[in-house]
Structure formats: structure tokens, C-alpha cells
Coordinates of C-alpha atoms in Angstrom, one line a residue:
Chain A
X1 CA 0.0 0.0 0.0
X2 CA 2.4 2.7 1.0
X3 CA 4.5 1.3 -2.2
X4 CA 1.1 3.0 -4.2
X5 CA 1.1 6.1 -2.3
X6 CA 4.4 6.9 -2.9
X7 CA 3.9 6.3 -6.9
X8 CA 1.5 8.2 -6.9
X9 CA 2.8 11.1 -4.7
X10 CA 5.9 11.3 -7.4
X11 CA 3.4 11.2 -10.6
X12 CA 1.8 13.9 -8.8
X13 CA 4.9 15.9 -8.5
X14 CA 5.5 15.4 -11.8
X15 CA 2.4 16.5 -13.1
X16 CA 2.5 19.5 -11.4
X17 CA 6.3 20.1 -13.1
X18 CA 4.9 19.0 -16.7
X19 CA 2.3 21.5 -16.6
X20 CA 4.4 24.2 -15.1
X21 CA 7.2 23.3 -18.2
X22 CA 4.2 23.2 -20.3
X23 CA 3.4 26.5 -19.5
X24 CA 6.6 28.2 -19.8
X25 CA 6.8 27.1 -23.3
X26 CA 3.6 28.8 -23.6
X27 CA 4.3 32.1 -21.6
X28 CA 7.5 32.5 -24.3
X29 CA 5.2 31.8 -27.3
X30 CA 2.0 34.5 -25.8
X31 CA 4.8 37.0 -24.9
X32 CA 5.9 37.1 -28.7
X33 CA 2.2 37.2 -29.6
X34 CA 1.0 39.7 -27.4
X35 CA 4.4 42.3 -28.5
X36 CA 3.1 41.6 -31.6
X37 CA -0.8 42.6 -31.4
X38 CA 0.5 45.1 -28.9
X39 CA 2.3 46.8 -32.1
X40 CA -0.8 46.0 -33.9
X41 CA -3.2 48.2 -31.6
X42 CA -0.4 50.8 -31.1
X43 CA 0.2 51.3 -34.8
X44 CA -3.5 50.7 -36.3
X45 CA -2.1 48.5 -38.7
X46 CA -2.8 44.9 -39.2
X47 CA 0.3 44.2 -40.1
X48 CA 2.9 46.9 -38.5
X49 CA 6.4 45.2 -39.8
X50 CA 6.6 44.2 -43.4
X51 CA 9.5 42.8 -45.8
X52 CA 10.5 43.8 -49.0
X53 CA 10.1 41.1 -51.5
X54 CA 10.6 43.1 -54.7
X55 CA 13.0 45.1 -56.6
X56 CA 10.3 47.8 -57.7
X57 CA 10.8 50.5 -55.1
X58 CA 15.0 50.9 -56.1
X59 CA 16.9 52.9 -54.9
X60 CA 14.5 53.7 -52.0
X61 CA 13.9 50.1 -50.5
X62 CA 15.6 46.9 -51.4
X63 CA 14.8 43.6 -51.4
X64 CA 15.3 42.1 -48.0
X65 CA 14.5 45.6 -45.9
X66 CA 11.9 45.9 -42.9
X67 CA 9.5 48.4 -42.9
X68 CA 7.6 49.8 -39.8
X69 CA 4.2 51.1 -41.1
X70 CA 1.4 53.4 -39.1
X71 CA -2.2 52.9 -39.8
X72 CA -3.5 56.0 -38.4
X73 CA -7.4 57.0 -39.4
X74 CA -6.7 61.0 -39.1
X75 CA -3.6 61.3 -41.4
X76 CA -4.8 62.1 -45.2
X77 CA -2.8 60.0 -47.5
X78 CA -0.9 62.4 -50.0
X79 CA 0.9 62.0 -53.2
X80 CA 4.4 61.1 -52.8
X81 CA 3.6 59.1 -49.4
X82 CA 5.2 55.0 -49.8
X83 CA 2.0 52.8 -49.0
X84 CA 1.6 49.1 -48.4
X85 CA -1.8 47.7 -49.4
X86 CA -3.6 44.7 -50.6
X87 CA -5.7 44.2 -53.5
X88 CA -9.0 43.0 -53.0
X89 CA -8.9 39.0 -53.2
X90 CA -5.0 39.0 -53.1
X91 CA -3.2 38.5 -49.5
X92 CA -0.1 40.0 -50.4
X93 CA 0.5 43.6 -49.3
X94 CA 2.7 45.8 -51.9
X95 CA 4.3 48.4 -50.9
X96 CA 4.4 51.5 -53.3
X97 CA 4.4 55.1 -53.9
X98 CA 1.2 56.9 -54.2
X99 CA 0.9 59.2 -58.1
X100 CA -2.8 60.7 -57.4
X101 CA -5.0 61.1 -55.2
X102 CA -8.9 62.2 -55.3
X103 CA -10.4 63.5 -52.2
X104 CA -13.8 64.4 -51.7
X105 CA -15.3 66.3 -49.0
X106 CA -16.3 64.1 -47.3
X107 CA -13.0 62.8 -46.4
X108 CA -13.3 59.5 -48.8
X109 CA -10.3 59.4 -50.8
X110 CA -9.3 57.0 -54.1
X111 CA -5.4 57.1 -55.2
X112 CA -3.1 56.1 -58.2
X113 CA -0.1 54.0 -57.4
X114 CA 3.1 52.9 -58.8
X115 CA 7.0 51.2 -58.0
X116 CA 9.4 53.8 -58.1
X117 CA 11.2 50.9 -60.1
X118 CA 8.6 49.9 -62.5
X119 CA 7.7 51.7 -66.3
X120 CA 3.9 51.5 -65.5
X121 CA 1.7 52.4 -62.8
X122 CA -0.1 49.7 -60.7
X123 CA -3.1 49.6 -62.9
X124 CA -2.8 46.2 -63.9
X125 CA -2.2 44.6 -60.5
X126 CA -5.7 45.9 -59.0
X127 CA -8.8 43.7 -59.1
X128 CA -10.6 43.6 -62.2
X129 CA -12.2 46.6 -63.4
X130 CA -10.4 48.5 -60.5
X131 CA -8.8 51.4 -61.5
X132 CA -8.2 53.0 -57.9
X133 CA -7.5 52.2 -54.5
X134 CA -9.6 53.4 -51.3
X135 CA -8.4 53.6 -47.8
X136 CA -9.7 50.3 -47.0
X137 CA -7.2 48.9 -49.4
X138 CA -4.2 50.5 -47.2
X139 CA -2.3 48.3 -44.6
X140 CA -0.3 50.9 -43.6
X141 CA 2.0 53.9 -44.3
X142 CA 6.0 53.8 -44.1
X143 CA 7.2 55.5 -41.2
X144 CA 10.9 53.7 -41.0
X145 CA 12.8 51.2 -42.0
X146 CA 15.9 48.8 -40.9
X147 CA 17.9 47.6 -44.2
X148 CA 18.7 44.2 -44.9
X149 CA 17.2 42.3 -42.5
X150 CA 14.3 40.1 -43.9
X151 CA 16.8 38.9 -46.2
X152 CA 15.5 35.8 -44.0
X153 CA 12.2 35.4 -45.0
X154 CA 13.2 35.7 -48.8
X155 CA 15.0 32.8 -48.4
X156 CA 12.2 31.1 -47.1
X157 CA 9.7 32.3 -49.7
X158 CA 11.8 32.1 -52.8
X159 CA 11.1 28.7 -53.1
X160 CA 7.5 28.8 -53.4
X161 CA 7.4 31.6 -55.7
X162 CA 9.5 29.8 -58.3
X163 CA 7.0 27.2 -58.0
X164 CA 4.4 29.7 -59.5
X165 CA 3.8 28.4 -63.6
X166 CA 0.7 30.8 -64.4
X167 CA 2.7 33.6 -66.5
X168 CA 0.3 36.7 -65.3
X169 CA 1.4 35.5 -62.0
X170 CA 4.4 35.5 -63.0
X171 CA 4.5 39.7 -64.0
X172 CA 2.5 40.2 -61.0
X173 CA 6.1 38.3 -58.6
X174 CA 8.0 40.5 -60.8
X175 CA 6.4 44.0 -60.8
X176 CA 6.3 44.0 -56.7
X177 CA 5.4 41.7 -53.9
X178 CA 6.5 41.8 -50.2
X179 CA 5.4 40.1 -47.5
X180 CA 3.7 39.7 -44.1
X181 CA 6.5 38.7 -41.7
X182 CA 5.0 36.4 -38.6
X183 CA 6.1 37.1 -35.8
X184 CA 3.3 34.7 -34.3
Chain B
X1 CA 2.4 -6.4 -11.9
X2 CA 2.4 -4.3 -8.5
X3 CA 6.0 -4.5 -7.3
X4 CA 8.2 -2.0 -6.8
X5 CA 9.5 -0.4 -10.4
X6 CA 13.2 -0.7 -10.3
X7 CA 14.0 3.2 -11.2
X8 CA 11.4 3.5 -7.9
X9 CA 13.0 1.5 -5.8
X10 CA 16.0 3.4 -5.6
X11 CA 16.2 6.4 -3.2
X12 CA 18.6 9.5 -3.5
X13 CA 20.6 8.0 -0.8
X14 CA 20.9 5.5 -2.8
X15 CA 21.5 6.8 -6.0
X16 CA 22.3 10.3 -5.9
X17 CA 22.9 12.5 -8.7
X18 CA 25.8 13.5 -10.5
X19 CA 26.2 17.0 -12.3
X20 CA 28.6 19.3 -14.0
X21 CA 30.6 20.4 -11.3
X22 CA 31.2 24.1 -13.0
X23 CA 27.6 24.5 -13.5
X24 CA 26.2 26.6 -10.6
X25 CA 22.5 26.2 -11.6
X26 CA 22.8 22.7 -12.1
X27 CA 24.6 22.7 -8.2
X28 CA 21.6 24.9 -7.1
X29 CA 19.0 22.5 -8.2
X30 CA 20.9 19.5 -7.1
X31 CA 21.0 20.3 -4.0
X32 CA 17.9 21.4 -3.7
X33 CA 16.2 18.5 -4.3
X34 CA 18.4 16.5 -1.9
X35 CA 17.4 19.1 0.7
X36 CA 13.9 18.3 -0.3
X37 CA 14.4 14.5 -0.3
X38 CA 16.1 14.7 3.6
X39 CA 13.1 16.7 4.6
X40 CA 10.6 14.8 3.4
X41 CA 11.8 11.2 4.3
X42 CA 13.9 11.4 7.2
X43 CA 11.0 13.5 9.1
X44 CA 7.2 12.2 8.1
X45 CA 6.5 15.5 6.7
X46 CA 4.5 16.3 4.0
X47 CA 5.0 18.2 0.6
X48 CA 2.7 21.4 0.3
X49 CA 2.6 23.1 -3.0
X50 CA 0.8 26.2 -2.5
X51 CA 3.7 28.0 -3.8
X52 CA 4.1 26.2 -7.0
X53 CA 0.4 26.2 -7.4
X54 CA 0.3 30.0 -7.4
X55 CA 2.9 30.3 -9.8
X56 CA 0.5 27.9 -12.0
X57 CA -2.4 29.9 -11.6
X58 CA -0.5 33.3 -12.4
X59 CA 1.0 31.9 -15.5
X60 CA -2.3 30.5 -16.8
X61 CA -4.4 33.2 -16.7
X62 CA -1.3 35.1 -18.5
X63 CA -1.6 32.2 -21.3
X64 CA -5.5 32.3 -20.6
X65 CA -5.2 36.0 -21.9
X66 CA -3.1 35.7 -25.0
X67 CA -5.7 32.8 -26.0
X68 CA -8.6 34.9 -25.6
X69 CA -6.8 37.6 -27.6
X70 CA -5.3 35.0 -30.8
X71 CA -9.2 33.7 -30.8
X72 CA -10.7 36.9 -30.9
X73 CA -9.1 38.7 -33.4
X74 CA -9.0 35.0 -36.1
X75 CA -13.1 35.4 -35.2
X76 CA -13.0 39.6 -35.9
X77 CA -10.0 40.7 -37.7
X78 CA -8.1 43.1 -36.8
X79 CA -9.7 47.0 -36.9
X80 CA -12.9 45.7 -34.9
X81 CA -10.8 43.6 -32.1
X82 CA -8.6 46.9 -31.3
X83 CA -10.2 47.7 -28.2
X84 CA -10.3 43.4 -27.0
X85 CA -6.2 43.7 -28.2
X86 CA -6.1 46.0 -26.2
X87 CA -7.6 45.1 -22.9
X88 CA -5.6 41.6 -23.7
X89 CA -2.1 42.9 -24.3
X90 CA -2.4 45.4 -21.0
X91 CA -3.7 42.4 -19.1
X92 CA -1.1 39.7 -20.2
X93 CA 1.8 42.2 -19.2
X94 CA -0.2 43.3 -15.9
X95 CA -0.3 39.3 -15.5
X96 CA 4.2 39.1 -16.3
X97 CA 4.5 41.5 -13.5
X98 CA 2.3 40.3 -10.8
X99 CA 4.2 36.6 -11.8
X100 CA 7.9 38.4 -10.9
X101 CA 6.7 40.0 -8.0
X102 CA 5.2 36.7 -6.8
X103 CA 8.7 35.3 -7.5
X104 CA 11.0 37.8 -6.3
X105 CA 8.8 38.5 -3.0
X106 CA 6.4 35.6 -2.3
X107 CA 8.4 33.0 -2.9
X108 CA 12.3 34.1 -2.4
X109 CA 14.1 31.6 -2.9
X110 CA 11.7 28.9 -1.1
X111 CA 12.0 25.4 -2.8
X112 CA 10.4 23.7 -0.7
X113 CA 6.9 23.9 1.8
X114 CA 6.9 21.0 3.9
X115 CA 4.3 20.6 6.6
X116 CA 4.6 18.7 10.1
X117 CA 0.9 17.5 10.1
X118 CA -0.7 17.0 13.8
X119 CA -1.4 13.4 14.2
X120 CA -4.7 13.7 16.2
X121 CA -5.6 16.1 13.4
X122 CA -7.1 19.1 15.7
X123 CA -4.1 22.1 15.4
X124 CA -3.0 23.4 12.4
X125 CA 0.1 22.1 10.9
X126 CA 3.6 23.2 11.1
X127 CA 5.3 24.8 8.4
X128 CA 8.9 24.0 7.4
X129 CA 10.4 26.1 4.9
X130 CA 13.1 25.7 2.9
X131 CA 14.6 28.3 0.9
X132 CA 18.3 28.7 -0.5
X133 CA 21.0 30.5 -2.5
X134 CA 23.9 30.2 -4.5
X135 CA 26.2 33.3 -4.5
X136 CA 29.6 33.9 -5.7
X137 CA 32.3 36.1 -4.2
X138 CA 33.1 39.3 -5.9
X139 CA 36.8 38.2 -6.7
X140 CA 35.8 34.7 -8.7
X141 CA 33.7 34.0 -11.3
X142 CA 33.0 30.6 -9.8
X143 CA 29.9 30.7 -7.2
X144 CA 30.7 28.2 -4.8
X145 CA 28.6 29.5 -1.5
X146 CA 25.7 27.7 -0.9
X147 CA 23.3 29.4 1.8
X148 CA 20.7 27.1 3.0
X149 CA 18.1 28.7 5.4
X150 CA 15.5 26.3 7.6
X151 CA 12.6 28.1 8.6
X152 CA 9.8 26.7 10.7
X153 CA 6.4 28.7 11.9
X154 CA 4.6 26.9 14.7
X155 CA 0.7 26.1 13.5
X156 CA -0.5 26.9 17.0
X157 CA 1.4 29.6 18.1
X158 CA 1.8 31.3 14.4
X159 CA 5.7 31.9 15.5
X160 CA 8.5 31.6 13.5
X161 CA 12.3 30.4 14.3
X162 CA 14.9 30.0 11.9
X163 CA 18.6 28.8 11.1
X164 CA 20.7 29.4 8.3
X165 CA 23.9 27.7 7.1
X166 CA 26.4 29.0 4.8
X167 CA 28.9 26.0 3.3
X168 CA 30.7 26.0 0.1
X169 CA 29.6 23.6 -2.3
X170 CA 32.8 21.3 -2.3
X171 CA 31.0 19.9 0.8
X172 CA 28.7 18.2 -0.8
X173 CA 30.0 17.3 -3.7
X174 CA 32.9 14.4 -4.4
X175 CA 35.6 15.1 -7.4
X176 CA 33.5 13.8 -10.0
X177 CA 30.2 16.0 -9.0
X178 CA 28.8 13.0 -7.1
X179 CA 25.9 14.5 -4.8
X180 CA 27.6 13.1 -1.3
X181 CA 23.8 12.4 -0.1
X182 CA 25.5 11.7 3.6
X183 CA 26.6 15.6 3.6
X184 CA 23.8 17.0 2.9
X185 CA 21.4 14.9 5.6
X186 CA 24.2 16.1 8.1
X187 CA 23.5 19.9 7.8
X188 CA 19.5 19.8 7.3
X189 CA 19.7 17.1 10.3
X190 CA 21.9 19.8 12.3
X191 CA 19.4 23.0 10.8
X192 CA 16.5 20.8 11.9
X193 CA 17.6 20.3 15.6
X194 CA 18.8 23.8 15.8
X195 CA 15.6 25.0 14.5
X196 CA 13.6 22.7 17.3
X197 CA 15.6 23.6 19.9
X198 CA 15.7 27.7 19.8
X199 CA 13.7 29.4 22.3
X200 CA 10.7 31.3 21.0

């Protein structure tokens, strides 16, 4: 009998040190998570760090630089201001200049784009039929970058773009991508 | 089927463990859990683990939070779940500081709660703690110090009376960083009396 007790007195122990291991693992993985909506609430952008992917914004950005964006309702987006947005039905954010911009009284805004880098403005990446962008479309505006440093993740995503067959595909990877670095 | 499992069967006097000798935290926790193993079997005390349990709640409400806030925001993306990121961020960081403050103040050092239970069962325990140190002196880079402190506070009386020893860890441990299990009995045997025997 006491044989038992003490079996199960050291399972117990060891629960109780499993769990707590358990949940040190977990404390590391919610810290990094809650930094990162932390940023996300403080910025007002969903995605406050990006990478990026593409030549098309030489010399400003290279490939492989981080950019920290703001998302802030009350600032008016202007011509000559670098935004990251997303096309409608496409989860890649792009990060380009802004050409021209219509603003109506009533604060709603639609805006022109194009890649410092590229011949053509961004026309042809936008949904079908789109021919501007609204201020839903923006992720964010550049506020600062670090250089260089998400050479990582294009290592890790060159791969699958090469994978990519469907030629209009194709112009889109070369006209200007970037893209969402996880932190989570 | 029921006998004793042979890693079971052997007791840290028995067995005891060997570490890296240069490795301070791997000293620390060594002897620790030899402290731990003297107080528990040589004396019929049992283990409490209030303290740990604290430290397990604390940390899972923290995780609890940081759930809540991943769910929410995959259920409503991000511009409508600002003010719920919000309240979930401040409270998961709120949550990391009331867990160091736990540690630093609560729980100082304490590795082990052991409790002298009443055998007729009427007055309140006695409480043994157990807490210890491992410093280094300024001049080496090698902490070798090991301060063991015994505290016990009487169930019925609510009084506390404690003993400290201060040896240096080359006491308990042979050449090859064999735990010398006979040591370390010794001082918690000698804590233990001195504890008992102090005047209130």
C-alpha cells in the first residue's frame, strides 16, 4: 500500500512540473504574440512590420529591408507618401508610392499607385475593373525602415514563388510583392 | 504487476545524482532536491505546494489572456478587435508583472513547503520552509557559496524560528560531481535540531 502512495505522490509531483514546463513554453510563445498585437493596436495597422520582396521600389527600398508602417485613421494619404496595401482577393501587401489622389469632401479618398522601379503604374495589379485604390485597401503607411534584415524570409519564400507556372502570375512576382513577416 | 518499479526503488541515498561540477544552476538545483528529499523522508512531513500552485495559476491566466486575444481577433480581424487587443495585451503584461513579483517577494528563494501535520488532526500544521541561495564572491567567477536557510512557523502559536547555514559547495560534492547524499542529511539534520531547539 504505501509502495502506491508513494507512486503516486511522485506522478503527482510530476504533473504539477509538466504543466508548469508546459506552460513556460507557452508564456514564451504569448509574450511574442502579445508584443506583436501590442504593435498592432499601437500602430493601427494589421500588419505593423513588413518585408520587401521586390525590386520595384530601387533605390529607396531593397529587397530584404523591414518596414515599420502606421495605420492611423486621421492622417490624409498624400501624393508622394510609400504605402503598403492589398488588393482585394490577393493577400499580399505591396508596398508603393502613391501618383494621385482624389479626395472628396467628405473625407473618402481614391489614389493612383506605382513602383518607383517599375515603367507602368499599378493599374494592372488591381482587381478587375479596379482602376483606384480606397483607404480600406491601405495596410499601412512607411514610417521607417531597418535595411537588410528580412533577407531571411526571402530565403524562405523564394522557393515557393518559383513554383508559380501561371505567366500573369508570374509579372504580378516581378512587378512587386513583399510580405507579411510572422512574428506569431 | 504491482512490485516496486526498479527506477522506484532506488532512493537518492541510494542513488544520488551526479552533475557538471562548474555549473552553478545545475549545483543549485541538485542540491535542492536533496534538501527536499532529507526533509521529506527522514522527518514524516508532507510536501505542500501552495507555492508552485500559485505560480501555476498566475501563468495561466497570463496564457488564458493571450488565447482569448489569438481567438478573438481570427473570429473579428483586426480594426474591430482593437479595443479586445487591447484590454488583452495590457492584461497579459499586468499578469508578467504580478508573476515576478510573486517570485522575487512571495516566494524568495523557497523550494520547498513541507508541513509537520498533527497526528490527532485538531491544530493546524507546522510549516517547514526551505529556501536557499547560490552566490559567488566578488573576486571569482565561480559561485561556490551555498546558503541554506530552515525556517519553521509553529501552526499553533503562528511563530517563526529559523537557522541558516552557509557552506561552500565542495562539501557536498565528491571530485566527479557526485551529490555526497551523507553531507547534505548532516546539515539539514543539524538546521532541523537547531531550529527545534531555539527558544521562542
Amino acid at each position: 500500500m504505501l509502495q502506491f502512495d508513494f507512486l503516486d505522490d511522485l506522478r503527482r509531483m510530476n504533473m504539477r512540473q509538466l504543466f508548469y514546463q508546459v506552460l513556460n513554453f507557452a508564456m514564451i510563445v504569448s509574450s511574442a504574440l502579445m508584443i506583436w498585437k501590442g504593435l498592432m493596436v499601437v500602430t493601427g495597422s494589421e500588419s505593423p512590420i513588413v518585408v520587401v520582396l521586390s525590386g520595384s521600389m530601387e533605390p529607396a527600398f531593397q529587397r530584404g529591408d523591414l518596414l515599420f508602417l502606421t495605420n492611423y485613421e486621421q492622417e490624409p494619404i498624400r501624393a508622394g507618401e510609400i504605402v503598403v496595401f492589398k488588393v482585394e482577393g490577393r493577400d499580399i501587401p505591396i508596398v508603393h508610392r502613391v501618383m494621385k489622389v482624389h479626395e472628396k469632401d467628405d473625407g473618402s479618398v481614391k489614389f493612383l499607385t506605382k513602383g518607383d522601379n517599375n515603367n507602368v503604374d499599378d493599374r494592372g495589379l488591381y482587381a478587375n475593373g479596379q482602376a483606384w485604390l480606397n483607404r480600406k485597401d491601405v495596410v499601412g503607411r512607411a514610417r521607417g525602415y531597418v535595411p537588410f534584415i528580412g533577407i531571411v524570409t526571402i530565403i524562405m519564400n523564394d522557393y515557393p514563388k518559383f513554383k508559380l507556372e501561371d505567366s500573369s502570375n508570374r509579372m504580378e512576382a516581378e512587378a512587386s510583392t513583399s510580405l507579411h513577416l510572422q512574428l506569431a | 504487476m504491482f512490485g516496486p518499479h526498479p527506477l522506484m526503488a532506488q532512493t537518492m541515498e541510494e542513488n544520488p545524482p551526479k552533475v557538471n561540477k562548474w555549473d552553478g544552476n545545475a549545483l543549485k538545483n541538485a542540491l535542492d532536491d536533496a534538501v527536499k528529499d532529507v526533509l521529506l523522508t527522514q522527518f514524516s512531513y508532507v510536501e505542500s505546494h501552495k507555492l508552485l500552485d500559485g505560480r501555476l495559476i498566475i501563468s495561466s491566466v497570463a496564457v488564458g489572456f493571450s488565447i482569448f486575444a489569438l481567438a478573438w481577433d481570427w473570429l473579428y480581424p483586426f480594426p474591430q478587435s482593437r479595443t479586445v487587443m487591447c484590454v488583452c495585451v495590457m492584461a497579459y503584461f499586468v499578469m508578467m508583472g504580478v508573476l515576478t513579483w510573486y517570485t522575487t517577494c512571495l516566494e524568495h528563494g523557497i523550494f520547498c513547503t513541507a508541513l509537520n501535520k498533527d497526528a490527532a488532526g485538531i491544530d493546524p500544521d507546522d510549516v517547514w520552509n526551505a529556501s536557499s541561495s547560490l552566490k559567488r564572491p566578488f573576486f571569482s567567477r565561480f559561485d561556490n557559496k551555498y546558503h541554506l536557510r530552515l525556517a519553521q512557523r509553529m501552526g499553533k502559536t503562528g511563530k517563526g524560528k529559523e537557522a541558516h547555514t552557509t557552506l561552500t559547495v565542495e562539501h557536498f560534492f565528491d571530485d566527479t560531481g557526485k551529490l555526497l547524499y551523507g553531507s547534505v542529511a548532516k546539515e539539514v539534520l543539524r538546521l532541523h535540531s537547531d531550529v527545534d531547539n531555539k527558544k521562542n
